[in-house]
XYZ file of C-alpha atoms in Angstrom:
252
model
C -2.209 7.343 18.129
C 1.543 7.522 17.754
C 3.528 10.022 19.754
C 6.607 11.470 18.144
C 9.077 13.673 19.964
C 11.995 15.360 18.236
C 15.279 16.153 19.907
C 17.343 18.477 17.718
C 20.806 16.909 17.953
C 23.696 17.621 15.614
C 25.468 14.418 14.756
C 27.756 13.171 11.978
C 26.000 9.818 12.014
C 23.569 9.410 9.121
C 22.084 6.025 9.886
C 19.229 4.543 11.834
C 19.801 3.565 15.452
C 17.206 1.316 17.064
C 16.675 -0.732 20.170
C 17.521 -4.440 19.995
C 13.923 -5.528 19.444
C 13.192 -3.121 16.580
C 14.327 -2.096 13.165
C 13.501 1.065 11.237
C 12.588 0.398 7.628
C 14.202 3.438 6.094
C 16.318 6.503 6.802
C 14.381 9.333 5.223
C 15.989 12.504 3.954
C 13.536 15.215 4.900
C 13.071 18.683 3.478
C 13.102 21.445 6.068
C 9.562 22.568 6.733
C 8.172 19.249 5.484
C 7.570 15.782 6.914
C 8.576 12.199 6.257
C 7.249 8.777 7.118
C 9.119 6.729 9.677
C 8.307 3.018 9.557
C 9.239 0.811 12.510
C 8.754 -2.938 12.698
C 8.398 -4.634 16.060
C 10.131 -7.928 16.718
C 6.799 -9.766 16.364
C 6.249 -8.340 12.870
C 3.725 -5.615 13.730
C 4.542 -2.430 11.847
C 3.879 1.098 13.054
C 4.128 4.337 11.146
C 4.420 7.986 11.999
C 5.449 11.318 10.570
C 8.380 13.560 11.395
C 7.714 17.288 11.432
C 10.795 19.360 10.642
C 11.536 22.899 11.776
C 11.952 25.016 8.614
C 14.745 26.948 10.311
C 16.872 23.882 10.975
C 18.300 22.719 7.625
C 21.424 20.597 7.314
C 21.155 19.096 10.779
C 20.391 15.665 12.149
C 17.191 15.031 14.071
C 16.871 12.111 16.499
C 13.247 11.009 16.529
C 11.769 8.917 19.320
C 8.841 6.788 18.173
C 6.327 5.424 20.664
C 3.266 3.398 19.708
C 0.989 0.526 20.638
C 1.430 -0.705 17.087
C -0.901 -1.450 14.226
C -1.832 -5.059 13.603
C -3.975 -4.663 10.508
C -7.272 -4.864 12.414
C -6.751 -1.950 14.776
C -4.333 -0.582 17.340
C -2.960 -3.358 19.518
C -0.036 -3.973 21.893
C 3.242 -5.350 20.624
C 4.058 -7.862 23.410
C 7.681 -8.393 24.262
C 8.885 -5.435 22.220
C 10.753 -2.372 23.338
C 8.120 0.423 23.151
C 10.439 2.997 21.581
C 12.937 3.323 18.781
C 15.256 6.159 17.827
C 15.647 7.082 14.176
C 18.301 9.509 12.969
C 16.887 11.596 10.127
C 18.952 13.818 7.842
C 17.481 17.289 7.359
C 18.255 19.147 4.158
C 17.520 22.688 3.053
C 14.100 23.921 2.097
C 12.805 22.621 -1.222
C 10.018 20.597 -2.761
C 8.406 18.425 -0.102
C 8.415 14.652 -0.141
C 8.329 13.152 -3.636
C 8.240 16.483 -5.450
C 4.504 16.455 -6.224
C 1.950 17.363 -3.543
C -0.581 14.890 -4.962
C 1.888 12.020 -4.717
C 2.809 13.142 -1.193
C -0.890 13.241 -0.298
C -1.442 9.727 -1.616
C 1.453 8.333 0.401
C 0.330 10.255 3.499
C -3.011 8.418 3.400
C -1.228 5.146 4.158
C 0.068 6.699 7.365
C -3.166 8.457 8.265
C -5.161 5.229 8.016
C -2.486 3.149 9.732
C -1.908 0.683 6.914
C 0.720 -1.994 7.439
C 2.605 -0.985 4.278
C 3.609 2.528 3.212
C 4.726 3.016 -0.416
C 7.940 4.766 -1.329
C 8.009 7.511 -3.942
C 9.073 5.014 -6.601
C 6.066 2.765 -5.930
C 3.681 5.533 -6.995
C 3.608 5.818 -10.783
C 1.589 7.413 -13.558
C -1.537 5.372 -14.397
C -0.846 2.414 -16.696
C -2.884 -0.335 -18.317
C -2.397 -3.155 -20.802
C -3.790 -4.235 -24.165
C -7.191 -5.286 -22.806
C -7.264 -3.636 -19.380
C -7.148 0.136 -19.505
C -5.698 2.467 -16.929
C -9.187 3.973 -16.595
C -10.640 0.584 -15.611
C -7.843 -0.261 -13.217
C -8.139 3.136 -11.495
C -11.888 3.678 -11.394
C -11.833 3.608 -7.567
C -8.637 5.656 -7.274
C -9.142 9.239 -6.092
C -5.820 10.150 -7.764
C -6.715 8.445 -11.059
C -5.744 11.425 -13.218
C -2.269 11.675 -11.723
C -0.900 8.752 -9.708
C -1.469 5.091 -9.027
C 0.152 1.948 -7.711
C -0.193 -0.732 -10.388
C 1.999 -3.822 -10.485
C 3.052 -5.111 -13.890
C 2.678 -8.707 -12.657
C -1.049 -8.076 -12.238
C -1.467 -6.709 -15.761
C 0.542 -9.583 -17.252
C -1.464 -12.120 -15.260
C -4.780 -10.644 -16.372
C -3.735 -10.727 -20.014
C -2.704 -14.379 -19.651
C -5.975 -15.365 -17.990
C -7.993 -13.565 -20.657
C -6.100 -15.235 -23.490
C -6.440 -18.717 -21.978
C -10.156 -18.278 -21.279
C -10.995 -17.740 -24.944
C -10.279 -14.047 -25.241
C -13.692 -13.074 -23.910
C -14.067 -9.683 -22.176
C -13.205 -9.549 -18.472
C -14.742 -6.268 -17.241
C -12.978 -4.744 -14.240
C -15.245 -3.716 -11.381
C -12.441 -2.472 -9.118
C -8.662 -2.244 -9.227
C -6.306 0.035 -7.326
C -7.811 1.883 -4.357
C -6.054 4.595 -2.408
C -6.580 4.129 1.361
C -9.410 6.686 1.629
C -11.239 4.948 -1.209
C -10.667 1.544 0.391
C -12.154 2.798 3.655
C -15.274 3.964 1.828
C -15.671 0.680 -0.052
C -14.676 -1.818 2.647
C -13.571 -0.261 5.950
C -13.318 -3.703 7.575
C -10.300 -4.488 5.395
C -7.975 -1.449 5.423
C -4.976 -3.521 4.302
C -6.710 -4.990 1.250
C -4.409 -5.937 -1.612
C -6.311 -3.342 -3.643
C -4.224 -0.727 -1.800
C -1.012 -2.477 -2.937
C -1.776 -2.210 -6.649
C -1.695 -5.967 -7.258
C -5.422 -6.812 -6.913
C -8.375 -6.565 -9.257
C -12.038 -7.602 -9.208
C -13.542 -8.923 -12.442
C -17.311 -8.902 -12.949
C -18.392 -12.470 -13.670
C -21.635 -14.308 -12.878
C -21.244 -17.354 -15.134
C -20.639 -20.343 -12.794
C -18.447 -22.162 -15.286
C -16.107 -19.242 -15.885
C -15.945 -18.447 -12.168
C -14.818 -22.004 -11.445
C -12.332 -21.868 -14.322
C -10.815 -18.656 -12.961
C -10.717 -19.938 -9.382
C -9.267 -23.397 -9.801
C -7.401 -23.361 -13.098
C -6.496 -20.084 -14.776
C -5.898 -17.919 -11.720
C -3.345 -20.292 -10.153
C -1.802 -21.020 -13.568
C -0.980 -17.332 -13.922
C 0.295 -16.806 -10.388
C -2.853 -15.276 -8.864
C -4.458 -15.777 -5.489
C -8.235 -16.058 -5.959
C -10.646 -15.224 -3.167
C -13.190 -17.947 -2.287
C -16.084 -17.681 -4.716
C -18.572 -17.876 -1.837
C -17.415 -14.390 -0.806
C -17.638 -12.902 -4.304
C -21.042 -13.842 -5.752
C -20.953 -11.578 -8.819
C -17.235 -11.015 -9.298
C -13.872 -12.783 -9.005
C -11.063 -11.283 -6.930
C -7.524 -11.902 -8.193
C -4.353 -10.659 -6.561
C -0.682 -11.168 -7.219
C 0.685 -10.867 -3.678
C 4.210 -12.120 -2.992
C 4.518 -15.382 -1.113
C 1.775 -17.844 -0.348
C -1.935 -17.245 -0.746
C -4.153 -17.278 2.353
C -5.497 -20.659 3.417
C -8.581 -21.505 1.352
C -7.661 -19.234 -1.546
């Protein structure tokens, strides 16, 4: 687990200070009496995350937070070889007010990414009201989302890609078996893959058992519409598409 120690230090500096081997991803403005995520990336690319607890009686000050961790490598806690084990983050503290993103359910959703040690933590702006498209409803996309009535992470590129694949495959129905999953839901469904793209809002599983359509999705229509497609041998009754940035994994 991560250890966080807070030294209450008044300072005019409102920026992150880190050791030479580290960078801090953001400089959170924290409400007094609340908490904020601090994301640190080691030199070797392993990200760690923690929370900053703020004294409610200390508004309008600067807190210097020392972060210590073994790191999170996506498969479990692991060392970060060659990296400085600590980083200092200067966090601005403001007066008491609404915590985090202004909605406790949104704050709770984001907190799950920290609790489960995921390698990516969404910002407030990444969490949006549920959306769908012409042929893929918000209800379908969020069926495995514990916050389905309030908040989601759904990337427009995924919805556009799905609509394109559906149109080019003859306009036949493409029933969604799973879309966005909050981290707690992901851990119930597939705890061996906590950093699944389903938690990023750019992945969807489509129920499909027809061999011809599965091959069409895998080799032709998925790539044509910018999707990574999981090997069909791993998805016997469905097809997994995701619209991750960058290259697809080898074999996808």
